[in-house]
């Protein structure tokens, strides 16, 4: 039996991934910040629930050790834990910026640093990093979140080169908008006391809501994560969701300014001066 370690499994995509791998006959090391609150996954066989906070390196090492002790080896790691922050950049505090980078970027880096020596020694393993469509394209009022996910995209693409010699596969999953608690749990940057920004946020969010009609279910993302873990190919990126397909297609299949013009017309047409 193969074994996967997943971070952030208390809810959403991580939880759906645990259930998918479990259903398909894998052992799962289901990690979460507060395992004491878990009441469902611990009823299932072949799931080990372990505490792991990506901001606390000692919990990462302990979870990997516990997983190997229980199941003998780890075949894949899914860096899923993540958080959102919305609002205009100017009013984000230093603490907010540090916190979101600590979870979304330095967190996966810590997990990678802990698992890579092990994968390198075993000459196999699959890294699956959950980024976002927001790691390839951008939307108004999400700048800091995008900065974290673009960063994770770049890191993951770049390490894929250096891991090939050791037989380690690297995968990036790019979900589109997905029905989880993610948006509701987001941090917000303060609006400050700037009416123009408040108006802008309302316009940007209003247009976002108008176009946010292509939401996926977490189970759909989990199917793709499972596919990436099992596929014997060198494919790096996996896009999931109609919105991801639409926006990344626009970004890749036109010139850069045409893509930017499209996004501005879609999300902030109220601020564009009419062109003759
Ligand atoms: N939902 C979307 O629209 C969407 C779209 C694209 C990409 N994504 C990405 O998908 C991933 C999963 O998000 P989701 O949509 O499933 O949202 P979610 O339901 O809020 O799940 C996020 C998970 O990350 C965990 N987490 C947060 N901080 C953590 C930390 N410091 N250490 C360990 N775990 C931590 C949360 O645990 P707690 O319960 O303890 O907070 C939760 O289990 C994220 O990386 C997100 O960026 C989501």
mmCIF file of C-alpha atoms and ligand atoms in Angstrom:
data_model
loop_
_atom_site.group_PDB
_atom_site.id
_atom_site.type_symbol
_atom_site.label_atom_id
_atom_site.label_comp_id
_atom_site.label_asym_id
_atom_site.label_seq_id
_atom_site.Cartn_x
_atom_site.Cartn_y
_atom_site.Cartn_z
ATOM 1 C CA UNK A 1 0.000 0.000 0.000
ATOM 2 C CA UNK A 2 1.207 3.484 -0.791
ATOM 3 C CA UNK A 3 1.233 6.280 1.794
ATOM 4 C CA UNK A 4 0.510 9.986 1.395
ATOM 5 C CA UNK A 5 0.973 12.800 3.909
ATOM 6 C CA UNK A 6 -1.460 15.714 3.493
ATOM 7 C CA UNK A 7 -1.322 19.063 5.324
ATOM 8 C CA UNK A 8 -4.395 21.072 6.314
ATOM 9 C CA UNK A 9 -6.908 18.209 6.440
ATOM 10 C CA UNK A 10 -9.384 19.633 8.938
ATOM 11 C CA UNK A 11 -11.548 20.921 6.077
ATOM 12 C CA UNK A 12 -11.980 21.620 2.380
ATOM 13 C CA UNK A 13 -9.657 20.313 -0.303
ATOM 14 C CA UNK A 14 -7.262 18.636 2.141
ATOM 15 C CA UNK A 15 -10.059 16.726 3.775
ATOM 16 C CA UNK A 16 -11.531 15.684 0.400
ATOM 17 C CA UNK A 17 -8.049 14.491 -0.618
ATOM 18 C CA UNK A 18 -7.759 12.360 2.533
ATOM 19 C CA UNK A 19 -11.091 10.686 1.773
ATOM 20 C CA UNK A 20 -10.168 10.120 -1.900
ATOM 21 C CA UNK A 21 -6.764 8.525 -1.158
ATOM 22 C CA UNK A 22 -8.333 6.446 1.616
ATOM 23 C CA UNK A 23 -11.133 5.224 -0.666
ATOM 24 C CA UNK A 24 -8.573 4.267 -3.314
ATOM 25 C CA UNK A 25 -6.610 2.116 -0.871
ATOM 26 C CA UNK A 26 -3.756 4.382 0.218
ATOM 27 C CA UNK A 27 -2.582 4.890 3.789
ATOM 28 C CA UNK A 28 -3.074 8.535 4.705
ATOM 29 C CA UNK A 29 -1.175 10.616 7.237
ATOM 30 C CA UNK A 30 -3.861 13.249 7.755
ATOM 31 C CA UNK A 31 -2.241 16.233 9.417
ATOM 32 C CA UNK A 32 -4.005 19.178 11.000
ATOM 33 C CA UNK A 33 -3.422 21.908 13.539
ATOM 34 C CA UNK A 34 -6.011 20.662 16.044
ATOM 35 C CA UNK A 35 -6.386 16.864 15.791
ATOM 36 C CA UNK A 36 -8.208 16.879 19.142
ATOM 37 C CA UNK A 37 -11.251 18.311 17.323
ATOM 38 C CA UNK A 38 -11.382 15.535 14.705
ATOM 39 C CA UNK A 39 -14.350 13.196 15.073
ATOM 40 C CA UNK A 40 -14.808 11.634 11.613
ATOM 41 C CA UNK A 41 -11.497 10.702 10.006
ATOM 42 C CA UNK A 42 -10.430 8.805 13.131
ATOM 43 C CA UNK A 43 -13.304 6.364 12.526
ATOM 44 C CA UNK A 44 -11.680 5.171 9.265
ATOM 45 C CA UNK A 45 -8.998 2.507 8.796
ATOM 46 C CA UNK A 46 -5.613 3.346 7.252
ATOM 47 C CA UNK A 47 -5.716 6.981 8.364
ATOM 48 C CA UNK A 48 -3.240 8.294 10.919
ATOM 49 C CA UNK A 49 -4.227 11.675 12.314
ATOM 50 C CA UNK A 50 -1.258 13.740 13.425
ATOM 51 C CA UNK A 51 -0.761 17.307 14.633
ATOM 52 C CA UNK A 52 1.065 19.489 12.121
ATOM 53 C CA UNK A 53 1.190 23.263 11.987
ATOM 54 C CA UNK A 54 3.196 24.443 8.974
ATOM 55 C CA UNK A 55 4.362 27.414 11.057
ATOM 56 C CA UNK A 56 5.974 25.045 13.595
ATOM 57 C CA UNK A 57 8.868 23.038 12.129
ATOM 58 C CA UNK A 58 9.039 20.619 15.063
ATOM 59 C CA UNK A 59 5.467 19.449 14.349
ATOM 60 C CA UNK A 60 6.397 18.738 10.712
ATOM 61 C CA UNK A 61 9.361 16.552 11.678
ATOM 62 C CA UNK A 62 7.269 14.739 14.285
ATOM 63 C CA UNK A 63 4.429 14.059 11.811
ATOM 64 C CA UNK A 64 6.815 12.606 9.216
ATOM 65 C CA UNK A 65 8.480 10.419 11.842
ATOM 66 C CA UNK A 66 5.112 9.201 13.153
ATOM 67 C CA UNK A 67 3.911 8.424 9.622
ATOM 68 C CA UNK A 68 6.997 6.423 8.709
ATOM 69 C CA UNK A 69 6.838 4.562 12.022
ATOM 70 C CA UNK A 70 3.219 3.598 11.363
ATOM 71 C CA UNK A 71 3.297 2.821 7.625
ATOM 72 C CA UNK A 72 6.974 2.090 6.865
ATOM 73 C CA UNK A 73 7.384 4.749 4.180
ATOM 74 C CA UNK A 74 5.921 7.870 2.592
ATOM 75 C CA UNK A 75 5.337 7.964 -1.181
ATOM 76 C CA UNK A 76 3.747 11.391 -1.631
ATOM 77 C CA UNK A 77 3.338 14.668 0.237
ATOM 78 C CA UNK A 78 0.517 17.115 -0.477
ATOM 79 C CA UNK A 79 1.276 20.690 0.600
ATOM 80 C CA UNK A 80 -2.334 21.804 0.876
ATOM 81 C CA UNK A 81 -2.526 23.947 4.047
ATOM 82 C CA UNK A 82 -3.110 27.551 3.129
ATOM 83 C CA UNK A 83 -5.020 30.692 3.962
ATOM 84 C CA UNK A 84 -6.460 33.727 2.198
ATOM 85 C CA UNK A 85 -6.139 37.473 2.620
ATOM 86 C CA UNK A 86 -8.214 40.023 0.749
ATOM 87 C CA UNK A 87 -8.220 43.793 0.540
ATOM 88 C CA UNK A 88 -6.062 46.474 -1.001
ATOM 89 C CA UNK A 89 -2.315 46.159 -0.583
ATOM 90 C CA UNK A 90 -1.737 49.603 0.922
ATOM 91 C CA UNK A 91 -3.594 48.765 4.119
ATOM 92 C CA UNK A 92 -2.118 45.342 4.809
ATOM 93 C CA UNK A 93 -0.116 45.394 8.008
ATOM 94 C CA UNK A 94 3.391 43.994 8.346
ATOM 95 C CA UNK A 95 1.974 41.279 10.617
ATOM 96 C CA UNK A 96 -0.699 40.272 8.089
ATOM 97 C CA UNK A 97 1.836 40.033 5.272
ATOM 98 C CA UNK A 98 4.284 38.041 7.402
ATOM 99 C CA UNK A 99 1.568 35.680 8.598
ATOM 100 C CA UNK A 100 0.209 34.819 5.153
ATOM 101 C CA UNK A 101 3.702 34.268 3.724
ATOM 102 C CA UNK A 102 4.538 32.147 6.758
ATOM 103 C CA UNK A 103 1.566 29.865 6.073
ATOM 104 C CA UNK A 104 1.403 29.829 2.252
ATOM 105 C CA UNK A 105 5.100 30.002 1.308
ATOM 106 C CA UNK A 106 7.424 29.331 4.239
ATOM 107 C CA UNK A 107 5.056 26.576 5.450
ATOM 108 C CA UNK A 108 5.399 24.451 2.294
ATOM 109 C CA UNK A 109 9.139 25.263 2.266
ATOM 110 C CA UNK A 110 9.425 23.842 5.799
ATOM 111 C CA UNK A 111 7.565 20.696 4.771
ATOM 112 C CA UNK A 112 9.818 20.330 1.715
ATOM 113 C CA UNK A 113 12.987 20.762 3.761
ATOM 114 C CA UNK A 114 11.765 18.041 6.128
ATOM 115 C CA UNK A 115 10.701 15.490 3.497
ATOM 116 C CA UNK A 116 13.311 15.975 0.754
ATOM 117 C CA UNK A 117 16.246 14.268 2.531
ATOM 118 C CA UNK A 118 13.949 11.289 3.037
ATOM 119 C CA UNK A 119 12.708 11.197 -0.587
ATOM 120 C CA UNK A 120 16.284 11.704 -1.833
ATOM 121 C CA UNK A 121 17.524 8.733 0.214
ATOM 122 C CA UNK A 122 14.698 6.532 -1.029
ATOM 123 C CA UNK A 123 15.209 7.768 -4.625
ATOM 124 C CA UNK A 124 11.495 8.270 -5.085
ATOM 125 C CA UNK A 125 8.593 10.383 -3.891
ATOM 126 C CA UNK A 126 6.043 12.822 -5.237
ATOM 127 C CA UNK A 127 5.684 16.423 -4.088
ATOM 128 C CA UNK A 128 2.233 17.897 -4.787
ATOM 129 C CA UNK A 129 1.933 21.607 -4.051
ATOM 130 C CA UNK A 130 -1.535 23.157 -4.089
ATOM 131 C CA UNK A 131 -1.155 26.640 -5.500
ATOM 132 C CA UNK A 132 -4.160 28.257 -7.216
ATOM 133 C CA UNK A 133 -5.318 29.800 -10.456
ATOM 134 C CA UNK A 134 -4.268 32.804 -8.368
ATOM 135 C CA UNK A 135 -0.677 31.617 -8.722
ATOM 136 C CA UNK A 136 -0.871 32.295 -12.485
ATOM 137 C CA UNK A 137 -3.395 35.112 -12.943
ATOM 138 C CA UNK A 138 -4.533 37.951 -10.691
ATOM 139 C CA UNK A 139 -7.783 39.533 -9.541
ATOM 140 C CA UNK A 140 -8.451 42.890 -7.840
ATOM 141 C CA UNK A 141 -8.201 42.993 -4.012
ATOM 142 C CA UNK A 142 -6.155 39.773 -3.747
ATOM 143 C CA UNK A 143 -2.618 41.098 -4.269
ATOM 144 C CA UNK A 144 -0.940 39.619 -1.190
ATOM 145 C CA UNK A 145 -2.552 36.218 -1.674
ATOM 146 C CA UNK A 146 -1.338 36.273 -5.290
ATOM 147 C CA UNK A 147 2.154 37.191 -4.121
ATOM 148 C CA UNK A 148 2.216 34.048 -1.958
ATOM 149 C CA UNK A 149 0.855 31.728 -4.630
ATOM 150 C CA UNK A 150 3.049 33.118 -7.455
ATOM 151 C CA UNK A 151 5.946 32.533 -5.083
ATOM 152 C CA UNK A 152 4.947 28.928 -4.437
ATOM 153 C CA UNK A 153 4.508 28.377 -8.188
ATOM 154 C CA UNK A 154 8.008 29.678 -8.906
ATOM 155 C CA UNK A 155 9.569 27.666 -6.120
ATOM 156 C CA UNK A 156 7.835 24.480 -7.194
ATOM 157 C CA UNK A 157 8.630 24.858 -10.887
ATOM 158 C CA UNK A 158 12.282 25.589 -10.084
ATOM 159 C CA UNK A 159 12.836 22.729 -7.641
ATOM 160 C CA UNK A 160 11.320 20.323 -10.154
ATOM 161 C CA UNK A 161 14.610 20.590 -12.097
ATOM 162 C CA UNK A 162 16.819 19.724 -9.157
ATOM 163 C CA UNK A 163 14.668 16.826 -7.960
ATOM 164 C CA UNK A 164 14.610 14.958 -11.290
ATOM 165 C CA UNK A 165 18.083 13.410 -10.726
ATOM 166 C CA UNK A 166 16.765 11.790 -7.538
ATOM 167 C CA UNK A 167 13.611 10.313 -9.067
ATOM 168 C CA UNK A 168 11.422 12.757 -7.150
ATOM 169 C CA UNK A 169 8.345 13.955 -9.054
ATOM 170 C CA UNK A 170 7.018 17.481 -8.614
ATOM 171 C CA UNK A 171 3.403 18.451 -9.261
ATOM 172 C CA UNK A 172 1.483 21.729 -9.049
ATOM 173 C CA UNK A 173 -2.302 21.706 -8.633
ATOM 174 C CA UNK A 174 -4.030 24.962 -9.640
ATOM 175 C CA UNK A 175 -7.622 24.945 -8.363
ATOM 176 C CA UNK A 176 -10.051 27.628 -9.379
ATOM 177 C CA UNK A 177 -12.699 28.949 -7.044
ATOM 178 C CA UNK A 178 -13.682 26.044 -4.777
ATOM 179 C CA UNK A 179 -16.562 25.735 -2.319
ATOM 180 C CA UNK A 180 -14.746 25.556 1.039
ATOM 181 C CA UNK A 181 -14.520 27.748 4.139
ATOM 182 C CA UNK A 182 -11.462 29.402 2.610
ATOM 183 C CA UNK A 183 -12.982 32.749 1.576
ATOM 184 C CA UNK A 184 -15.064 33.049 4.751
ATOM 185 C CA UNK A 185 -11.989 32.460 6.914
ATOM 186 C CA UNK A 186 -9.847 35.023 5.057
ATOM 187 C CA UNK A 187 -8.003 37.845 6.764
ATOM 188 C CA UNK A 188 -8.994 41.280 5.494
ATOM 189 C CA UNK A 189 -6.681 44.219 5.102
ATOM 190 C CA UNK A 190 -8.190 47.353 6.606
ATOM 191 C CA UNK A 191 -9.826 49.724 4.123
ATOM 192 C CA UNK A 192 -8.153 52.632 5.799
ATOM 193 C CA UNK A 193 -10.044 55.851 5.594
ATOM 194 C CA UNK A 194 -9.869 56.284 1.848
ATOM 195 C CA UNK A 195 -13.266 56.487 0.141
ATOM 196 C CA UNK A 196 -11.759 55.808 -3.301
ATOM 197 C CA UNK A 197 -10.421 52.483 -2.076
ATOM 198 C CA UNK A 198 -13.700 51.568 -0.388
ATOM 199 C CA UNK A 199 -15.545 52.269 -3.593
ATOM 200 C CA UNK A 200 -12.930 50.312 -5.557
ATOM 201 C CA UNK A 201 -13.255 47.317 -3.240
ATOM 202 C CA UNK A 202 -17.021 47.310 -3.668
ATOM 203 C CA UNK A 203 -16.691 47.510 -7.452
ATOM 204 C CA UNK A 204 -13.970 44.816 -7.581
ATOM 205 C CA UNK A 205 -15.815 42.444 -5.257
ATOM 206 C CA UNK A 206 -19.116 43.087 -7.011
ATOM 207 C CA UNK A 207 -17.644 42.187 -10.400
ATOM 208 C CA UNK A 208 -15.866 39.218 -8.867
ATOM 209 C CA UNK A 209 -19.161 37.939 -7.431
ATOM 210 C CA UNK A 210 -20.878 38.490 -10.780
ATOM 211 C CA UNK A 211 -18.333 36.330 -12.592
ATOM 212 C CA UNK A 212 -17.706 33.783 -9.829
ATOM 213 C CA UNK A 213 -20.135 31.262 -11.279
ATOM 214 C CA UNK A 214 -17.695 28.465 -12.060
ATOM 215 C CA UNK A 215 -17.051 27.163 -8.544
ATOM 216 C CA UNK A 216 -15.750 23.600 -8.163
ATOM 217 C CA UNK A 217 -16.372 21.182 -5.324
ATOM 218 C CA UNK A 218 -13.384 20.125 -3.185
ATOM 219 C CA UNK A 219 -13.950 16.507 -4.285
ATOM 220 C CA UNK A 220 -13.183 17.538 -7.880
ATOM 221 C CA UNK A 221 -9.856 19.043 -6.811
ATOM 222 C CA UNK A 222 -9.140 15.883 -4.789
ATOM 223 C CA UNK A 223 -9.644 13.749 -7.928
ATOM 224 C CA UNK A 224 -6.931 15.748 -9.668
ATOM 225 C CA UNK A 225 -4.583 15.550 -6.686
ATOM 226 C CA UNK A 226 -5.038 11.779 -6.687
ATOM 227 C CA UNK A 227 -4.451 11.626 -10.446
ATOM 228 C CA UNK A 228 -1.229 13.630 -10.073
ATOM 229 C CA UNK A 229 -0.013 11.302 -7.322
ATOM 230 C CA UNK A 230 -0.576 8.221 -9.461
ATOM 231 C CA UNK A 231 0.251 9.354 -12.985
ATOM 232 C CA UNK A 232 3.552 8.073 -14.259
ATOM 233 C CA UNK A 233 4.247 11.189 -16.323
ATOM 234 C CA UNK A 234 6.466 14.226 -16.026
ATOM 235 C CA UNK A 235 3.504 16.631 -16.157
ATOM 236 C CA UNK A 236 4.152 19.532 -13.779
ATOM 237 C CA UNK A 237 0.914 21.573 -13.755
ATOM 238 C CA UNK A 238 -2.683 20.422 -13.322
ATOM 239 C CA UNK A 239 -5.414 23.044 -13.695
ATOM 240 C CA UNK A 240 -8.829 22.286 -12.197
ATOM 241 C CA UNK A 241 -11.977 24.301 -12.713
ATOM 242 C CA UNK A 242 -13.674 26.085 -15.604
ATOM 243 C CA UNK A 243 -12.522 29.455 -14.254
ATOM 244 C CA UNK A 244 -8.898 28.319 -14.141
ATOM 245 C CA UNK A 245 -9.166 27.075 -17.704
ATOM 246 C CA UNK A 246 -10.720 30.363 -18.884
ATOM 247 C CA UNK A 247 -8.246 32.741 -17.229
ATOM 248 C CA UNK A 248 -5.073 30.762 -17.806
ATOM 249 C CA UNK A 249 -6.085 30.243 -21.422
ATOM 250 C CA UNK A 250 -6.492 34.030 -21.812
ATOM 251 C CA UNK A 251 -3.137 34.579 -20.153
ATOM 252 C CA UNK A 252 -1.276 32.029 -22.242
ATOM 253 C CA UNK A 253 -2.948 32.322 -25.608
ATOM 254 C CA UNK A 254 -2.888 36.015 -26.306
ATOM 255 C CA UNK A 255 -0.299 38.688 -25.964
ATOM 256 C CA UNK A 256 0.299 39.870 -22.413
ATOM 257 C CA UNK A 257 -1.417 43.243 -22.811
ATOM 258 C CA UNK A 258 -4.478 41.584 -24.396
ATOM 259 C CA UNK A 259 -4.790 39.377 -21.298
ATOM 260 C CA UNK A 260 -4.403 42.351 -18.932
ATOM 261 C CA UNK A 261 -6.986 44.332 -20.933
ATOM 262 C CA UNK A 262 -9.395 41.397 -20.748
ATOM 263 C CA UNK A 263 -9.043 41.089 -16.956
ATOM 264 C CA UNK A 264 -9.434 44.838 -16.400
ATOM 265 C CA UNK A 265 -12.531 44.985 -18.602
ATOM 266 C CA UNK A 266 -14.002 42.029 -16.743
ATOM 267 C CA UNK A 267 -13.303 43.136 -13.175
ATOM 268 C CA UNK A 268 -12.883 46.932 -13.124
ATOM 269 C CA UNK A 269 -14.600 48.300 -16.262
ATOM 270 C CA UNK A 270 -15.900 51.208 -14.170
ATOM 271 C CA UNK A 271 -12.340 52.572 -13.930
ATOM 272 C CA UNK A 272 -11.305 52.328 -17.571
ATOM 273 C CA UNK A 273 -11.319 55.457 -19.646
ATOM 274 C CA UNK A 274 -13.215 54.978 -22.894
ATOM 275 C CA UNK A 275 -10.933 54.331 -25.854
ATOM 276 C CA UNK A 276 -11.728 56.043 -29.152
HETATM 277 N N1 LIG B 1 -11.081 27.436 -1.959
HETATM 278 C C1 LIG B 1 -10.580 28.022 -3.045
HETATM 279 O O1 LIG B 1 -11.277 28.744 -3.775
HETATM 280 C C2 LIG B 1 -9.140 27.752 -3.429
HETATM 281 C C3 LIG B 1 -8.742 28.059 -4.742
HETATM 282 C C4 LIG B 1 -7.432 27.832 -5.122
HETATM 283 C C5 LIG B 1 -6.521 27.311 -4.218
HETATM 284 N N2 LIG B 1 -6.921 27.010 -2.951
HETATM 285 C C6 LIG B 1 -5.907 26.462 -2.049
HETATM 286 O O2 LIG B 1 -6.333 25.202 -1.583
HETATM 287 C C7 LIG B 1 -5.732 24.944 -0.310
HETATM 288 C C8 LIG B 1 -6.799 24.428 0.648
HETATM 289 O O3 LIG B 1 -7.760 25.439 0.843
HETATM 290 P P1 LIG B 1 -9.328 25.123 1.015
HETATM 291 O O4 LIG B 1 -10.038 25.829 -0.063
HETATM 292 O O5 LIG B 1 -9.552 23.686 1.224
HETATM 293 O O6 LIG B 1 -9.637 25.980 2.341
HETATM 294 P P2 LIG B 1 -9.902 25.535 3.851
HETATM 295 O O7 LIG B 1 -11.098 24.648 3.937
HETATM 296 O O8 LIG B 1 -9.911 26.799 4.627
HETATM 297 O O9 LIG B 1 -8.623 24.666 4.212
HETATM 298 C C9 LIG B 1 -7.392 25.235 4.565
HETATM 299 C C10 LIG B 1 -6.715 24.263 5.483
HETATM 300 O O10 LIG B 1 -5.413 24.769 5.787
HETATM 301 C C11 LIG B 1 -5.258 24.641 7.192
HETATM 302 N N3 LIG B 1 -4.271 25.548 7.733
HETATM 303 C C12 LIG B 1 -4.299 26.902 7.792
HETATM 304 N N4 LIG B 1 -3.202 27.349 8.416
HETATM 305 C C13 LIG B 1 -2.468 26.266 8.754
HETATM 306 C C14 LIG B 1 -1.239 26.057 9.410
HETATM 307 N N5 LIG B 1 -0.532 27.090 9.889
HETATM 308 N N6 LIG B 1 -0.774 24.798 9.562
HETATM 309 C C15 LIG B 1 -1.487 23.747 9.109
HETATM 310 N N7 LIG B 1 -2.667 23.853 8.506
HETATM 311 C C16 LIG B 1 -3.152 25.109 8.337
HETATM 312 C C17 LIG B 1 -6.632 24.883 7.783
HETATM 313 O O11 LIG B 1 -6.668 24.365 9.092
HETATM 314 P P3 LIG B 1 -7.493 25.020 10.300
HETATM 315 O O12 LIG B 1 -8.848 24.384 10.225
HETATM 316 O O13 LIG B 1 -6.712 24.646 11.504
HETATM 317 O O14 LIG B 1 -7.534 26.501 10.064
HETATM 318 C C18 LIG B 1 -7.478 24.089 6.800
HETATM 319 O O15 LIG B 1 -7.488 22.722 7.131
HETATM 320 C C19 LIG B 1 -5.060 26.261 0.111
HETATM 321 O O16 LIG B 1 -3.673 26.162 -0.104
HETATM 322 C C20 LIG B 1 -5.681 27.293 -0.806
HETATM 323 O O17 LIG B 1 -4.814 28.372 -1.038
HETATM 324 C C21 LIG B 1 -8.218 27.213 -2.537
#
